[in-house]
Amino acid sequence: MFVNTLAQKTIEALDPAARALLKKPVTAAGTRFSFSSLDGRDPETLSRLICSAAAYLDRDDSEDEDEDDGDCAFDPLSLTVFKSEGGDFIVDADLAVGGPTIRARYESRWDTLEISASWGSDTAQIYQPRGESSYLKDQLAACGEM
């Protein structure tokens, strides 16, 4: 269920890229998602949060990594894995802090990913359901399976 507490005036003041994502929630790489929550009053901040959260779905830093060092390109600030006795797991990752805070949660039982981006009282949450995939979802699933 999508919860939108934004005023129409705030939505109209979003930058073109954020408004385009609201109309059609698909990244430039073709990754589909949906919004689960939008809350705030500052259109500039909300635009940044919406675009940042969506960008993390496809963010692949492997091109920036030295291939000889064998390091994984996926390098969250923190990563916590919770495993159940039945084999299901939840992976929580902090992806960015110090500007907007961006966190991700992958739940294996439902094969879902939620990304929360916040700055002050402005927040944007996007959701990727079962059946949809992204680079971030795949990386978090792999971390939980280790």
PDB file of C-alpha atoms in Angstrom:
ATOM      1  CA  MET A   1       0.000   0.000   0.000  1.00  0.00           C
ATOM      2  CA  PHE A   2       1.405   3.348  -1.055  1.00  0.00           C
ATOM      3  CA  VAL A   3       1.255   6.068   1.620  1.00  0.00           C
ATOM      4  CA  ASN A   4       1.674   9.538   0.183  1.00  0.00           C
ATOM      5  CA  THR A   5       1.439  12.476   2.565  1.00  0.00           C
ATOM      6  CA  LEU A   6       2.794  14.996   0.065  1.00  0.00           C
ATOM      7  CA  ALA A   7       0.737  18.025  -0.829  1.00  0.00           C
ATOM      8  CA  GLN A   8      -0.039  18.471  -4.539  1.00  0.00           C
ATOM      9  CA  LYS A   9       2.010  21.684  -4.401  1.00  0.00           C
ATOM     10  CA  THR A  10       5.051  19.683  -3.210  1.00  0.00           C
ATOM     11  CA  ILE A  11       4.588  17.040  -5.925  1.00  0.00           C
ATOM     12  CA  GLU A  12       4.391  19.718  -8.619  1.00  0.00           C
ATOM     13  CA  ALA A  13       7.615  21.298  -7.281  1.00  0.00           C
ATOM     14  CA  LEU A  14       9.644  18.045  -7.518  1.00  0.00           C
ATOM     15  CA  ASP A  15      12.378  18.069 -10.126  1.00  0.00           C
ATOM     16  CA  PRO A  16      11.559  16.432 -13.499  1.00  0.00           C
ATOM     17  CA  ALA A  17      13.502  13.211 -12.766  1.00  0.00           C
ATOM     18  CA  ALA A  18      11.664  12.617  -9.472  1.00  0.00           C
ATOM     19  CA  ARG A  19       8.268  13.394 -11.031  1.00  0.00           C
ATOM     20  CA  ALA A  20       9.050  10.967 -13.863  1.00  0.00           C
ATOM     21  CA  LEU A  21       9.824   8.225 -11.316  1.00  0.00           C
ATOM     22  CA  LEU A  22       6.544   8.923  -9.524  1.00  0.00           C
ATOM     23  CA  LYS A  23       4.639   8.535 -12.784  1.00  0.00           C
ATOM     24  CA  LYS A  24       6.566   5.478 -13.940  1.00  0.00           C
ATOM     25  CA  PRO A  25       8.659   3.780 -11.213  1.00  0.00           C
ATOM     26  CA  VAL A  26      11.313   2.223 -13.451  1.00  0.00           C
ATOM     27  CA  THR A  27      15.044   3.001 -13.296  1.00  0.00           C
ATOM     28  CA  ALA A  28      17.114   3.910 -16.343  1.00  0.00           C
ATOM     29  CA  ALA A  29      18.339   0.293 -16.410  1.00  0.00           C
ATOM     30  CA  GLY A  30      14.736  -0.956 -16.554  1.00  0.00           C
ATOM     31  CA  THR A  31      14.431  -2.088 -12.936  1.00  0.00           C
ATOM     32  CA  ARG A  32      10.850  -1.921 -11.703  1.00  0.00           C
ATOM     33  CA  PHE A  33       9.848  -0.892  -8.184  1.00  0.00           C
ATOM     34  CA  SER A  34       6.997   0.813  -6.396  1.00  0.00           C
ATOM     35  CA  PHE A  35       6.791   3.517  -3.784  1.00  0.00           C
ATOM     36  CA  SER A  36       5.657   2.450  -0.347  1.00  0.00           C
ATOM     37  CA  SER A  37       5.864   5.824   1.402  1.00  0.00           C
ATOM     38  CA  LEU A  38       6.588   9.478   0.649  1.00  0.00           C
ATOM     39  CA  ASP A  39       6.556  12.077   3.392  1.00  0.00           C
ATOM     40  CA  GLY A  40       7.976  15.570   3.615  1.00  0.00           C
ATOM     41  CA  ARG A  41       7.622  19.206   2.669  1.00  0.00           C
ATOM     42  CA  ASP A  42      10.837  20.162   0.894  1.00  0.00           C
ATOM     43  CA  PRO A  43      10.586  19.363  -2.835  1.00  0.00           C
ATOM     44  CA  GLU A  44      14.335  19.656  -3.409  1.00  0.00           C
ATOM     45  CA  THR A  45      15.157  17.182  -0.622  1.00  0.00           C
ATOM     46  CA  LEU A  46      12.382  14.809  -1.650  1.00  0.00           C
ATOM     47  CA  SER A  47      13.562  14.877  -5.264  1.00  0.00           C
ATOM     48  CA  ARG A  48      17.052  13.944  -4.120  1.00  0.00           C
ATOM     49  CA  LEU A  49      15.730  11.142  -1.876  1.00  0.00           C
ATOM     50  CA  ILE A  50      13.498   9.654  -4.572  1.00  0.00           C
ATOM     51  CA  CYS A  51      16.266   9.637  -7.172  1.00  0.00           C
ATOM     52  CA  SER A  52      18.902   8.362  -4.723  1.00  0.00           C
ATOM     53  CA  ALA A  53      16.756   5.479  -3.472  1.00  0.00           C
ATOM     54  CA  ALA A  54      15.946   4.387  -7.022  1.00  0.00           C
ATOM     55  CA  ALA A  55      19.590   4.689  -8.099  1.00  0.00           C
ATOM     56  CA  TYR A  56      20.696   2.222  -5.414  1.00  0.00           C
ATOM     57  CA  LEU A  57      18.649  -0.540  -7.065  1.00  0.00           C
ATOM     58  CA  ASP A  58      21.036  -0.666 -10.022  1.00  0.00           C
ATOM     59  CA  ARG A  59      24.207   0.717  -8.473  1.00  0.00           C
ATOM     60  CA  ASP A  60      27.067  -1.541  -9.464  1.00  0.00           C
ATOM     61  CA  ASP A  61      30.489  -0.277  -8.462  1.00  0.00           C
ATOM     62  CA  SER A  62      32.312  -3.276  -9.947  1.00  0.00           C
ATOM     63  CA  GLU A  63      33.583  -1.157 -12.839  1.00  0.00           C
ATOM     64  CA  ASP A  64      35.427   1.006 -10.289  1.00  0.00           C
ATOM     65  CA  GLU A  65      37.059  -1.946  -8.532  1.00  0.00           C
ATOM     66  CA  ASP A  66      40.495  -3.297  -9.328  1.00  0.00           C
ATOM     67  CA  GLU A  67      39.759  -6.726 -10.794  1.00  0.00           C
ATOM     68  CA  ASP A  68      43.045  -8.151  -9.510  1.00  0.00           C
ATOM     69  CA  ASP A  69      42.307  -7.577  -5.835  1.00  0.00           C
ATOM     70  CA  GLY A  70      39.326  -9.963  -5.731  1.00  0.00           C
ATOM     71  CA  ASP A  71      37.238  -7.615  -3.574  1.00  0.00           C
ATOM     72  CA  CYS A  72      33.494  -7.573  -3.955  1.00  0.00           C
ATOM     73  CA  ALA A  73      32.149  -4.294  -5.325  1.00  0.00           C
ATOM     74  CA  PHE A  74      29.165  -4.404  -2.964  1.00  0.00           C
ATOM     75  CA  ASP A  75      30.460  -2.712   0.153  1.00  0.00           C
ATOM     76  CA  PRO A  76      27.723  -1.373   2.456  1.00  0.00           C
ATOM     77  CA  LEU A  77      28.616   0.740   5.484  1.00  0.00           C
ATOM     78  CA  SER A  78      27.070  -1.894   7.741  1.00  0.00           C
ATOM     79  CA  LEU A  79      25.445  -5.242   7.147  1.00  0.00           C
ATOM     80  CA  THR A  80      23.430  -7.321   9.593  1.00  0.00           C
ATOM     81  CA  VAL A  81      21.991 -10.739   8.773  1.00  0.00           C
ATOM     82  CA  PHE A  82      19.243 -12.314  10.867  1.00  0.00           C
ATOM     83  CA  LYS A  83      18.668 -16.024  10.181  1.00  0.00           C
ATOM     84  CA  SER A  84      15.808 -18.231  11.304  1.00  0.00           C
ATOM     85  CA  GLU A  85      16.053 -21.910  12.099  1.00  0.00           C
ATOM     86  CA  GLY A  86      13.989 -22.605   8.991  1.00  0.00           C
ATOM     87  CA  GLY A  87      16.613 -21.041   6.732  1.00  0.00           C
ATOM     88  CA  ASP A  88      14.861 -17.759   6.004  1.00  0.00           C
ATOM     89  CA  PHE A  89      16.827 -14.577   6.595  1.00  0.00           C
ATOM     90  CA  ILE A  90      16.582 -10.806   6.732  1.00  0.00           C
ATOM     91  CA  VAL A  91      19.492  -8.621   5.638  1.00  0.00           C
ATOM     92  CA  ASP A  92      19.695  -5.012   6.817  1.00  0.00           C
ATOM     93  CA  ALA A  93      22.268  -2.750   5.187  1.00  0.00           C
ATOM     94  CA  ASP A  94      23.243   0.870   5.694  1.00  0.00           C
ATOM     95  CA  LEU A  95      24.198   2.175   2.258  1.00  0.00           C
ATOM     96  CA  ALA A  96      24.778   5.888   2.908  1.00  0.00           C
ATOM     97  CA  VAL A  97      24.961   8.226   5.888  1.00  0.00           C
ATOM     98  CA  GLY A  98      26.177  11.784   6.397  1.00  0.00           C
ATOM     99  CA  GLY A  99      23.923  13.194   3.675  1.00  0.00           C
ATOM    100  CA  PRO A 100      20.717  11.391   3.133  1.00  0.00           C
ATOM    101  CA  THR A 101      20.587   8.182   5.152  1.00  0.00           C
ATOM    102  CA  ILE A 102      19.825   5.256   2.871  1.00  0.00           C
ATOM    103  CA  ARG A 103      19.037   1.822   4.279  1.00  0.00           C
ATOM    104  CA  ALA A 104      17.922  -1.393   2.634  1.00  0.00           C
ATOM    105  CA  ARG A 105      16.167  -4.489   3.956  1.00  0.00           C
ATOM    106  CA  TYR A 106      15.902  -7.778   2.061  1.00  0.00           C
ATOM    107  CA  GLU A 107      13.566 -10.500   3.357  1.00  0.00           C
ATOM    108  CA  SER A 108      14.218 -13.926   1.843  1.00  0.00           C
ATOM    109  CA  ARG A 109      10.913 -15.466   2.880  1.00  0.00           C
ATOM    110  CA  TRP A 110       9.041 -13.024   0.658  1.00  0.00           C
ATOM    111  CA  ASP A 111      11.918 -12.191  -1.729  1.00  0.00           C
ATOM    112  CA  THR A 112      11.281  -8.478  -1.148  1.00  0.00           C
ATOM    113  CA  LEU A 113      13.508  -5.434  -0.896  1.00  0.00           C
ATOM    114  CA  GLU A 114      12.681  -2.099   0.703  1.00  0.00           C
ATOM    115  CA  ILE A 115      14.929   0.944   0.507  1.00  0.00           C
ATOM    116  CA  SER A 116      14.405   3.883   2.869  1.00  0.00           C
ATOM    117  CA  ALA A 117      15.982   7.249   2.143  1.00  0.00           C
ATOM    118  CA  SER A 118      15.648  10.012   4.708  1.00  0.00           C
ATOM    119  CA  TRP A 119      16.964  13.448   5.487  1.00  0.00           C
ATOM    120  CA  GLY A 120      15.499  15.241   8.468  1.00  0.00           C
ATOM    121  CA  SER A 121      11.744  14.728   8.402  1.00  0.00           C
ATOM    122  CA  ASP A 122      11.615  13.972   4.658  1.00  0.00           C
ATOM    123  CA  THR A 123      11.477  10.294   3.681  1.00  0.00           C
ATOM    124  CA  ALA A 124      11.042   8.197   0.576  1.00  0.00           C
ATOM    125  CA  GLN A 125      10.604   4.430   0.699  1.00  0.00           C
ATOM    126  CA  ILE A 126      10.616   2.230  -2.341  1.00  0.00           C
ATOM    127  CA  TYR A 127       9.694  -1.421  -2.546  1.00  0.00           C
ATOM    128  CA  GLN A 128      10.643  -4.226  -4.881  1.00  0.00           C
ATOM    129  CA  PRO A 129       8.327  -7.255  -4.666  1.00  0.00           C
ATOM    130  CA  ARG A 130       8.831 -10.926  -5.399  1.00  0.00           C
ATOM    131  CA  GLY A 131       9.395 -11.509  -9.073  1.00  0.00           C
ATOM    132  CA  GLU A 132      11.348  -8.294  -9.608  1.00  0.00           C
ATOM    133  CA  SER A 133      15.125  -8.233  -9.447  1.00  0.00           C
ATOM    134  CA  SER A 134      17.873  -5.658  -9.133  1.00  0.00           C
ATOM    135  CA  TYR A 135      21.588  -5.573  -8.506  1.00  0.00           C
ATOM    136  CA  LEU A 136      21.030  -4.556  -4.867  1.00  0.00           C
ATOM    137  CA  LYS A 137      18.431  -7.258  -4.232  1.00  0.00           C
ATOM    138  CA  ASP A 138      20.754  -9.909  -5.664  1.00  0.00           C
ATOM    139  CA  GLN A 139      23.709  -8.694  -3.564  1.00  0.00           C
ATOM    140  CA  LEU A 140      21.729  -8.648  -0.315  1.00  0.00           C
ATOM    141  CA  ALA A 141      20.324 -12.117  -1.040  1.00  0.00           C
ATOM    142  CA  ALA A 142      23.856 -13.422  -1.639  1.00  0.00           C
ATOM    143  CA  CYS A 143      25.051 -11.936   1.653  1.00  0.00           C
ATOM    144  CA  GLY A 144      22.235 -13.656   3.518  1.00  0.00           C
ATOM    145  CA  GLU A 145      22.948 -17.009   1.903  1.00  0.00           C
ATOM    146  CA  MET A 146      26.581 -17.029   3.052  1.00  0.00           C
TER     147      MET A 146
END
